[in-house]
Amino acid sequence: MPSYAITGASKGIGREFVRQLAQSPSNTILALVRSPSPALLALAQSHPNIHIIKNADTTDPSSVLAAAREASQILGDSSGGLDVLIHNANSVNLDTFALPPSKVPFDLEATRTFYEVPARTAIWGGAWTTNAFLPLIEKGQLKKIVHITSTMADTDFILGSGIDYALAYAIAKAGMNVQVAKYAAELAPKGIKTLSLCPGWVDTWESPKPPQLVEAEELMLAQFRKVEPDLKGQISVQESVSQQLKVIDALDAARSGTVIKARDFKA
Ligand SMILES: NC(=O)c1ccc[n+]([C@@H]2O[C@H](COP(=O)([O-])OP(=O)(O)OC[C@H]3O[C@@H](n4cnc5c(N)ncnc54)[C@H](OP(=O)(O)O)[C@@H]3O)[C@@H](O)[C@H]2O)c1
């Protein structure tokens, strides 16, 4: 009866994890959200194995601890432990997203704003979430902690594509990768495996795309093709999550602490 907790589960990749995992009635799924979307509520109504935990803001330590307490109560009715934690929540500062490093301002507060938003979900939030759920993971059978990272943090990819924007986001995900490796080093004696998992370039937009977004995605595709000439475009959220779940299933001690691109994974 595996159990899974997923942060940022109200939409996009997070909600698709919930949807796919819920198809197996023996799974218990804890969907951690700041506030549930109508689509997640509808999913939970038709799947009794989905438990929504609200007010789970991963940038707020007390809210993460409260979410872990609620998770413990829910899991107490089944095995008592948590098998897999998936830290998927993410946010970016769109005001500075397009800027290259030479535009980092000579102002302490403005610089903090520039870097803090993605770091607070990826690095600080990654640590708070992992630490809050660690006692449950220790009691679980599978003992897996997965943080969702991005190829944007891969320096070979940056140099090959020439992408100079998404600076704070890429740095936050690079920090996430290092932190996940540190967790692997720390937690190996307890049999806990960790992983930074790249979901690919995924279409999570749920309404008609505005022309600026279509234009930006065309530019990104041209940049991505410098690294991967055959890339066709974004993949569906269903395809991405199905690939990611195969990697999570195969996560073992030998792969713990590494960064894996879901699409390239061979078991
Ligand atoms: N899509 C891609 O192509 C792609 C590529 C590489 C990596 N990734 C990574 O994959 C993960 C999911 O991406 P996505 O495309 O599905 O993103 P998304 O559609 O923007 O969804 C992000 C989720 O994170 C939640 N969130 C944001 N701030 C939060 C906070 N402080 N506390 C709790 N939850 C918070 C959002 O909640 P609300 O609903 O409340 O806003 C939302 O549910 C992210 O880590 C992202 O960096 C995505």
Coordinates of N, CA, C and O in Angstrom, one line a residue, residues 29-167:
I29 N -2.6 8.9 -1.5 CA -2.0 10.1 -2.1 C -2.3 11.3 -1.2 O -3.5 11.6 -1.0
L30 N -1.3 12.0 -0.8 CA -1.5 13.2 0.0 C -1.2 14.4 -1.0 O 0.0 14.5 -1.4
A31 N -2.2 15.1 -1.3 CA -2.0 16.2 -2.3 C -1.8 17.5 -1.5 O -2.8 18.0 -0.9
L32 N -0.6 18.0 -1.4 CA -0.4 19.3 -0.6 C -0.5 20.5 -1.5 O 0.1 20.6 -2.5
V33 N -1.4 21.4 -1.0 CA -1.7 22.6 -1.8 C -1.8 23.8 -0.9 O -2.1 23.7 0.2
R34 N -1.6 25.0 -1.6 CA -1.9 26.2 -0.8 C -3.4 26.3 -0.8 O -4.0 26.5 0.3
S35 N -4.0 26.0 -1.9 CA -5.5 26.1 -2.0 C -5.9 25.1 -3.2 O -5.2 25.2 -4.2
P36 N -6.9 24.3 -3.0 CA -7.1 23.3 -4.0 C -7.8 23.9 -5.2 O -8.7 24.7 -5.1
S37 N -7.4 23.5 -6.4 CA -8.1 23.9 -7.6 C -9.4 23.1 -7.8 O -9.5 22.0 -7.3
P38 N -10.4 23.6 -8.5 CA -11.6 22.8 -8.8 C -11.3 21.5 -9.4 O -11.9 20.5 -9.1
A39 N -10.3 21.4 -10.3 CA -9.9 20.2 -10.9 C -9.4 19.1 -9.9 O -9.7 18.0 -10.0
L40 N -8.6 19.6 -8.9 CA -8.1 18.7 -7.9 C -9.2 18.2 -7.0 O -9.3 17.0 -6.7
L41 N -10.1 19.1 -6.7 CA -11.3 18.8 -5.8 C -12.1 17.7 -6.5 O -12.6 16.7 -5.9
A42 N -12.3 17.9 -7.8 CA -13.1 16.9 -8.6 C -12.4 15.6 -8.6 O -13.1 14.5 -8.5
L43 N -11.1 15.6 -8.8 CA -10.3 14.3 -8.8 C -10.5 13.6 -7.4 O -10.7 12.4 -7.4
A44 N -10.4 14.4 -6.4 CA -10.5 13.8 -5.0 C -11.9 13.2 -4.8 O -12.0 12.2 -4.1
Q45 N -12.9 13.9 -5.4 CA -14.3 13.4 -5.1 C -14.5 12.0 -5.7 O -15.2 11.2 -5.2
S46 N -13.8 11.8 -6.9 CA -14.0 10.5 -7.5 C -12.9 9.4 -7.1 O -13.0 8.3 -7.6
H47 N -12.0 9.8 -6.3 CA -10.9 8.9 -5.9 C -10.7 9.0 -4.3 O -10.1 9.9 -3.9
P48 N -11.3 8.0 -3.6 CA -11.2 8.1 -2.1 C -9.8 8.0 -1.6 O -9.5 8.3 -0.4
N49 N -8.8 7.5 -2.4 CA -7.4 7.4 -2.0 C -6.7 8.7 -2.1 O -5.5 8.8 -1.7
I50 N -7.3 9.8 -2.5 CA -6.7 11.1 -2.5 C -7.1 11.9 -1.3 O -8.3 12.1 -1.0
H51 N -6.1 12.4 -0.6 CA -6.4 13.3 0.6 C -5.7 14.6 0.3 O -4.5 14.7 0.1
I52 N -6.6 15.7 0.4 CA -6.0 17.0 0.1 C -5.6 17.7 1.4 O -6.4 17.7 2.4
I53 N -4.4 18.1 1.5 CA -3.9 18.9 2.7 C -3.8 20.3 2.2 O -2.9 20.7 1.4
K54 N -4.6 21.2 2.8 CA -4.6 22.6 2.4 C -3.6 23.4 3.2 O -3.1 23.0 4.2
N55 N -3.5 24.7 2.8 CA -2.6 25.7 3.4 C -1.2 25.2 3.5 O -0.4 25.5 4.5
A56 N -0.8 24.3 2.6 CA 0.6 23.8 2.6 C 1.5 24.7 1.7 O 1.8 24.4 0.6
D57 N 1.9 25.8 2.3 CA 2.7 26.8 1.6 C 4.2 26.4 1.9 O 4.7 26.5 3.0
T58 N 4.9 25.9 0.9 CA 6.2 25.4 1.1 C 7.3 26.5 1.4 O 8.4 26.2 1.7
T59 N 6.9 27.8 1.3 CA 7.8 28.8 1.6 C 7.6 29.3 3.1 O 8.2 30.3 3.5
D60 N 6.7 28.6 3.8 CA 6.5 29.0 5.2 C 6.7 27.8 6.1 O 5.9 26.8 6.0
P61 N 7.7 27.8 6.9 CA 8.1 26.6 7.7 C 6.9 26.1 8.6 O 6.7 24.9 8.8
S62 N 6.2 27.0 9.2 CA 5.1 26.6 10.1 C 4.0 25.9 9.4 O 3.4 24.9 9.8
S63 N 3.7 26.4 8.2 CA 2.7 25.7 7.4 C 3.1 24.4 6.9 O 2.3 23.4 6.8
V64 N 4.4 24.2 6.6 CA 4.9 22.9 6.2 C 4.8 21.9 7.4 O 4.4 20.7 7.2
L65 N 5.2 22.4 8.6 CA 5.1 21.5 9.7 C 3.7 21.1 10.0 O 3.4 19.9 10.4
A66 N 2.7 22.0 9.9 CA 1.3 21.7 10.1 C 0.9 20.7 9.1 O 0.1 19.7 9.4
A67 N 1.3 20.8 7.8 CA 0.9 19.8 6.8 C 1.5 18.5 7.1 O 0.8 17.4 6.9
A68 N 2.7 18.4 7.6 CA 3.3 17.1 8.0 C 2.5 16.5 9.2 O 2.3 15.2 9.2
R69 N 2.0 17.3 10.1 CA 1.2 16.8 11.2 C -0.1 16.2 10.7 O -0.5 15.1 11.1
E70 N -0.7 16.9 9.8 CA -2.0 16.4 9.2 C -1.7 15.1 8.4 O -2.5 14.2 8.5
A71 N -0.6 15.1 7.7 CA -0.2 13.9 6.9 C -0.1 12.7 7.9 O -0.5 11.6 7.6
S72 N 0.6 12.9 9.0 CA 0.8 11.9 10.0 C -0.6 11.3 10.5 O -0.7 10.1 10.7
Q73 N -1.5 12.2 10.7 CA -2.9 11.8 11.2 C -3.5 10.9 10.1 O -4.1 9.8 10.4
I74 N -3.4 11.3 8.9 CA -4.1 10.6 7.8 C -3.4 9.2 7.6 O -4.0 8.2 7.5
L75 N -2.0 9.2 7.6 CA -1.3 8.0 7.4 C -1.4 7.0 8.7 O -1.3 5.8 8.5
G76 N -1.7 7.6 9.8 CA -1.9 6.8 11.0 C -3.0 5.8 10.8 O -2.9 4.7 11.4
D77 N -3.9 6.1 10.0 CA -5.0 5.2 9.7 C -4.6 4.0 8.8 O -5.3 3.0 8.7
S78 N -3.5 4.2 8.1 CA -3.0 3.1 7.3 C -1.7 2.6 7.9 O -1.6 2.1 9.0
S79 N -0.6 2.6 7.1 CA 0.7 2.0 7.6 C 1.4 2.9 8.7 O 2.2 2.4 9.5
G80 N 1.1 4.2 8.7 CA 1.8 5.1 9.7 C 3.0 5.8 9.1 O 3.4 6.8 9.6
G81 N 3.6 5.3 8.0 CA 4.7 5.9 7.4 C 4.4 6.5 6.0 O 3.3 6.2 5.5
L82 N 5.3 7.2 5.5 CA 5.2 7.8 4.1 C 6.3 7.1 3.3 O 7.4 7.1 3.6
D83 N 5.9 6.6 2.1 CA 6.8 5.9 1.2 C 7.6 6.9 0.4 O 8.8 6.8 0.2
V84 N 6.9 7.8 -0.3 CA 7.6 8.7 -1.3 C 7.1 10.1 -1.1 O 5.9 10.4 -1.0
L85 N 8.1 11.0 -0.9 CA 7.8 12.5 -0.9 C 8.3 13.1 -2.2 O 9.4 12.9 -2.6
I86 N 7.4 13.8 -2.9 CA 7.7 14.5 -4.2 C 7.6 16.0 -3.9 O 6.5 16.5 -3.8
H87 N 8.7 16.6 -3.9 CA 8.7 18.1 -3.7 C 8.7 18.7 -5.1 O 9.7 18.8 -5.8
N88 N 7.5 19.2 -5.5 CA 7.3 19.6 -6.9 C 7.0 21.1 -7.0 O 7.1 21.7 -8.0
A89 N 6.5 21.7 -5.8 CA 6.1 23.1 -5.9 C 7.2 24.0 -6.4 O 8.4 23.8 -6.1
N90 N 6.8 25.1 -7.1 CA 7.8 26.0 -7.6 C 7.1 27.3 -7.9 O 6.0 27.4 -8.3
S91 N 7.9 28.4 -7.7 CA 7.4 29.7 -8.2 C 8.6 30.5 -8.7 O 9.7 30.3 -8.2
V92 N 8.3 31.4 -9.6 CA 9.4 32.3 -10.1 C 8.9 33.7 -10.1 O 7.7 34.0 -9.9
N93 N 9.9 34.6 -10.2 CA 9.6 36.1 -10.2 C 9.6 36.5 -11.7 O 10.6 36.7 -12.3
L94 N 8.4 36.6 -12.2 CA 8.2 36.9 -13.7 C 8.8 38.3 -14.0 O 9.2 38.6 -15.1
D95 N 8.9 39.2 -13.0 CA 9.4 40.6 -13.3 C 10.9 40.6 -13.7 O 11.3 41.4 -14.4
T96 N 11.6 39.6 -13.1 CA 13.0 39.5 -13.4 C 13.5 38.3 -14.2 O 14.6 38.1 -14.5
F97 N 12.5 37.5 -14.6 CA 12.8 36.2 -15.2 C 13.6 36.3 -16.5 O 14.5 35.5 -16.8
A98 N 13.3 37.4 -17.3 CA 14.0 37.6 -18.6 C 15.4 38.2 -18.5 O 16.1 38.2 -19.5
L99 N 15.8 38.6 -17.3 CA 17.1 39.3 -17.2 C 18.3 38.4 -17.1 O 18.3 37.4 -16.4
P100 N 19.4 38.8 -17.7 CA 20.7 38.0 -17.6 C 21.4 38.5 -16.4 O 21.0 39.5 -15.8
P101 N 22.5 37.8 -16.0 CA 23.2 38.2 -14.8 C 23.8 39.6 -14.7 O 23.9 40.2 -13.6
S102 N 24.1 40.2 -15.9 CA 24.7 41.5 -15.8 C 23.6 42.6 -15.4 O 24.0 43.7 -15.1
K103 N 22.3 42.2 -15.3 CA 21.3 43.1 -14.8 C 21.0 43.0 -13.3 O 20.0 43.6 -12.8
V104 N 21.7 42.1 -12.6 CA 21.5 42.1 -11.2 C 21.7 43.5 -10.6 O 22.8 44.0 -10.8
P105 N 20.8 44.0 -9.9 CA 20.9 45.4 -9.5 C 21.9 45.7 -8.3 O 22.0 44.8 -7.5
F106 N 22.5 46.9 -8.2 CA 23.3 47.3 -7.1 C 22.5 47.8 -6.0 O 22.6 49.0 -5.6
D107 N 21.6 46.9 -5.5 CA 20.7 47.3 -4.4 C 20.4 46.0 -3.6 O 19.9 45.0 -4.2
L108 N 20.6 46.1 -2.3 CA 20.4 44.8 -1.5 C 19.0 44.3 -1.6 O 18.8 43.1 -1.8
E109 N 18.0 45.1 -1.4 CA 16.6 44.6 -1.3 C 16.2 44.1 -2.7 O 15.5 43.1 -2.8
A110 N 16.6 44.9 -3.8 CA 16.2 44.5 -5.1 C 16.9 43.2 -5.5 O 16.3 42.4 -6.2
T111 N 18.1 43.0 -5.0 CA 18.8 41.8 -5.3 C 18.2 40.6 -4.6 O 18.0 39.5 -5.1
R112 N 17.8 40.9 -3.3 CA 17.1 39.8 -2.6 C 15.8 39.4 -3.3 O 15.5 38.2 -3.5
T113 N 15.1 40.4 -3.8 CA 13.8 40.1 -4.5 C 14.1 39.3 -5.8 O 13.4 38.4 -6.2
F114 N 15.2 39.7 -6.5 CA 15.6 39.0 -7.7 C 15.8 37.5 -7.5 O 15.4 36.7 -8.3
Y115 N 16.5 37.2 -6.4 CA 16.9 35.8 -6.2 C 16.0 34.9 -5.3 O 16.0 33.7 -5.4
E116 N 15.2 35.6 -4.5 CA 14.6 34.9 -3.4 C 13.4 34.0 -3.8 O 13.3 32.9 -3.2
V117 N 12.6 34.4 -4.7 CA 11.3 33.7 -4.9 C 11.6 32.2 -5.3 O 11.1 31.3 -4.6
P118 N 12.4 31.9 -6.3 CA 12.6 30.5 -6.6 C 13.4 29.7 -5.6 O 13.2 28.6 -5.3
A119 N 14.3 30.4 -4.9 CA 15.2 29.8 -3.9 C 14.3 29.4 -2.7 O 14.5 28.3 -2.1
R120 N 13.3 30.2 -2.5 CA 12.5 29.9 -1.3 C 11.6 28.7 -1.5 O 11.2 28.0 -0.6
T121 N 11.2 28.4 -2.8 CA 10.4 27.2 -3.0 C 11.4 26.0 -3.2 O 11.2 24.9 -2.6
A122 N 12.4 26.2 -4.0 CA 13.3 25.1 -4.4 C 14.2 24.7 -3.3 O 14.3 23.5 -2.9
I123 N 14.9 25.6 -2.6 CA 16.0 25.3 -1.7 C 15.4 25.3 -0.2 O 15.5 24.3 0.5
W124 N 15.0 26.5 0.2 CA 14.5 26.6 1.6 C 13.3 25.7 1.7 O 13.2 24.9 2.7
G125 N 12.3 25.8 0.8 CA 11.1 25.0 0.9 C 11.4 23.5 0.7 O 10.8 22.7 1.3
G126 N 12.4 23.2 -0.1 CA 12.8 21.8 -0.3 C 13.4 21.2 1.0 O 13.1 20.1 1.4
A127 N 14.1 22.0 1.8 CA 14.7 21.6 3.1 C 13.5 21.5 4.1 O 13.4 20.5 4.8
W128 N 12.7 22.5 4.2 CA 11.6 22.5 5.2 C 10.7 21.3 5.0 O 10.3 20.6 5.9
T129 N 10.3 21.1 3.7 CA 9.4 20.0 3.4 C 10.0 18.7 3.7 O 9.4 17.8 4.4
T130 N 11.3 18.5 3.3 CA 12.0 17.2 3.5 C 12.1 17.0 5.0 O 11.8 15.9 5.5
N131 N 12.5 18.0 5.8 CA 12.8 17.8 7.2 C 11.4 17.6 7.9 O 11.4 16.7 8.9
A132 N 10.4 18.2 7.5 CA 9.1 18.0 8.2 C 8.6 16.6 8.0 O 7.9 16.0 8.8
F133 N 8.8 16.1 6.8 CA 8.3 14.8 6.4 C 9.2 13.6 6.7 O 8.9 12.4 6.6
L134 N 10.5 14.0 7.1 CA 11.5 12.9 7.3 C 11.1 11.9 8.4 O 11.3 10.7 8.1
P135 N 10.5 12.3 9.5 CA 10.1 11.2 10.4 C 9.1 10.2 9.8 O 9.1 9.0 10.1
L136 N 8.2 10.7 8.9 CA 7.3 9.8 8.3 C 8.0 8.9 7.2 O 7.7 7.7 7.1
I137 N 8.9 9.5 6.5 CA 9.7 8.7 5.5 C 10.5 7.6 6.2 O 10.6 6.5 5.7
E138 N 11.0 8.0 7.4 CA 11.8 6.9 8.1 C 10.9 5.7 8.5 O 11.4 4.6 8.6
K139 N 9.6 6.0 8.7 CA 8.7 4.9 9.1 C 8.1 4.2 7.9 O 7.5 3.2 8.0
G140 N 8.3 4.8 6.7 CA 7.8 4.2 5.4 C 8.6 3.0 5.0 O 9.7 2.8 5.4
Q141 N 8.1 2.3 4.0 CA 8.8 1.1 3.4 C 9.7 1.5 2.3 O 10.9 1.1 2.3
L142 N 9.3 2.4 1.4 CA 10.1 2.7 0.2 C 11.2 3.7 0.5 O 12.3 3.6 -0.2
K143 N 11.0 4.6 1.4 CA 12.0 5.6 1.8 C 12.6 6.4 0.6 O 13.8 6.4 0.4
K144 N 11.7 7.1 -0.1 CA 12.2 7.9 -1.3 C 11.8 9.3 -1.2 O 10.7 9.6 -0.9
I145 N 12.8 10.2 -1.5 CA 12.5 11.7 -1.4 C 13.0 12.2 -2.8 O 14.1 12.1 -3.2
V146 N 12.0 12.8 -3.5 CA 12.3 13.2 -4.9 C 12.0 14.7 -5.0 O 10.9 15.2 -4.6
H147 N 12.9 15.5 -5.5 CA 12.7 16.9 -5.7 C 12.7 17.2 -7.2 O 13.6 16.6 -7.9
I148 N 11.7 17.9 -7.7 CA 11.6 18.1 -9.1 C 12.5 19.3 -9.5 O 12.2 20.5 -9.1
T149 N 13.5 19.0 -10.3 CA 14.4 20.1 -10.7 C 14.2 20.4 -12.2 O 13.2 20.2 -12.8
S150 N 15.3 21.0 -12.8 CA 15.1 21.5 -14.2 C 16.5 21.4 -14.9 O 17.5 21.6 -14.3
T151 N 16.4 21.1 -16.2 CA 17.6 21.1 -17.0 C 18.2 22.5 -17.1 O 19.4 22.6 -17.5
M152 N 17.4 23.5 -16.8 CA 17.9 24.9 -16.8 C 19.1 25.0 -15.9 O 19.9 26.0 -16.0
A153 N 19.3 24.1 -14.9 CA 20.4 24.1 -14.0 C 21.6 23.4 -14.5 O 22.6 23.4 -13.8
D154 N 21.5 22.8 -15.6 CA 22.6 22.0 -16.2 C 23.6 23.0 -17.0 O 23.2 23.6 -17.9
T155 N 24.8 23.1 -16.5 CA 25.7 24.1 -17.1 C 26.0 23.7 -18.6 O 26.2 24.6 -19.4
D156 N 26.1 22.5 -19.0 CA 26.3 22.1 -20.4 C 25.1 22.6 -21.2 O 25.3 23.1 -22.3
F157 N 23.9 22.5 -20.6 CA 22.7 22.9 -21.3 C 22.7 24.5 -21.5 O 22.4 25.0 -22.6
I158 N 23.2 25.2 -20.4 CA 23.2 26.6 -20.5 C 24.2 27.1 -21.6 O 23.9 27.9 -22.5
L159 N 25.4 26.4 -21.6 CA 26.4 26.8 -22.6 C 26.0 26.4 -24.0 O 26.2 27.2 -25.0
G160 N 25.3 25.3 -24.2 CA 24.9 24.9 -25.5 C 23.8 25.7 -26.1 O 23.8 26.0 -27.3
S161 N 22.8 26.0 -25.2 CA 21.6 26.7 -25.7 C 21.9 28.2 -25.8 O 21.2 28.9 -26.5
G162 N 22.8 28.8 -25.0 CA 23.0 30.2 -24.9 C 21.9 30.9 -24.1 O 21.8 32.1 -24.2
I163 N 21.2 30.2 -23.3 CA 20.1 30.8 -22.5 C 20.7 31.5 -21.3 O 21.3 30.9 -20.4
D164 N 20.5 32.9 -21.3 CA 21.1 33.7 -20.2 C 20.0 34.2 -19.3 O 20.3 34.8 -18.2
Y165 N 18.8 33.9 -19.6 CA 17.7 34.3 -18.7 C 17.3 33.2 -17.7 O 18.1 32.2 -17.6
A166 N 16.3 33.4 -16.9 CA 15.9 32.4 -15.9 C 17.0 32.2 -14.9 O 17.2 31.1 -14.4
L167 N 17.7 33.3 -14.6 CA 18.9 33.2 -13.8 C 18.6 32.6 -12.4 O 19.2 31.6 -11.9

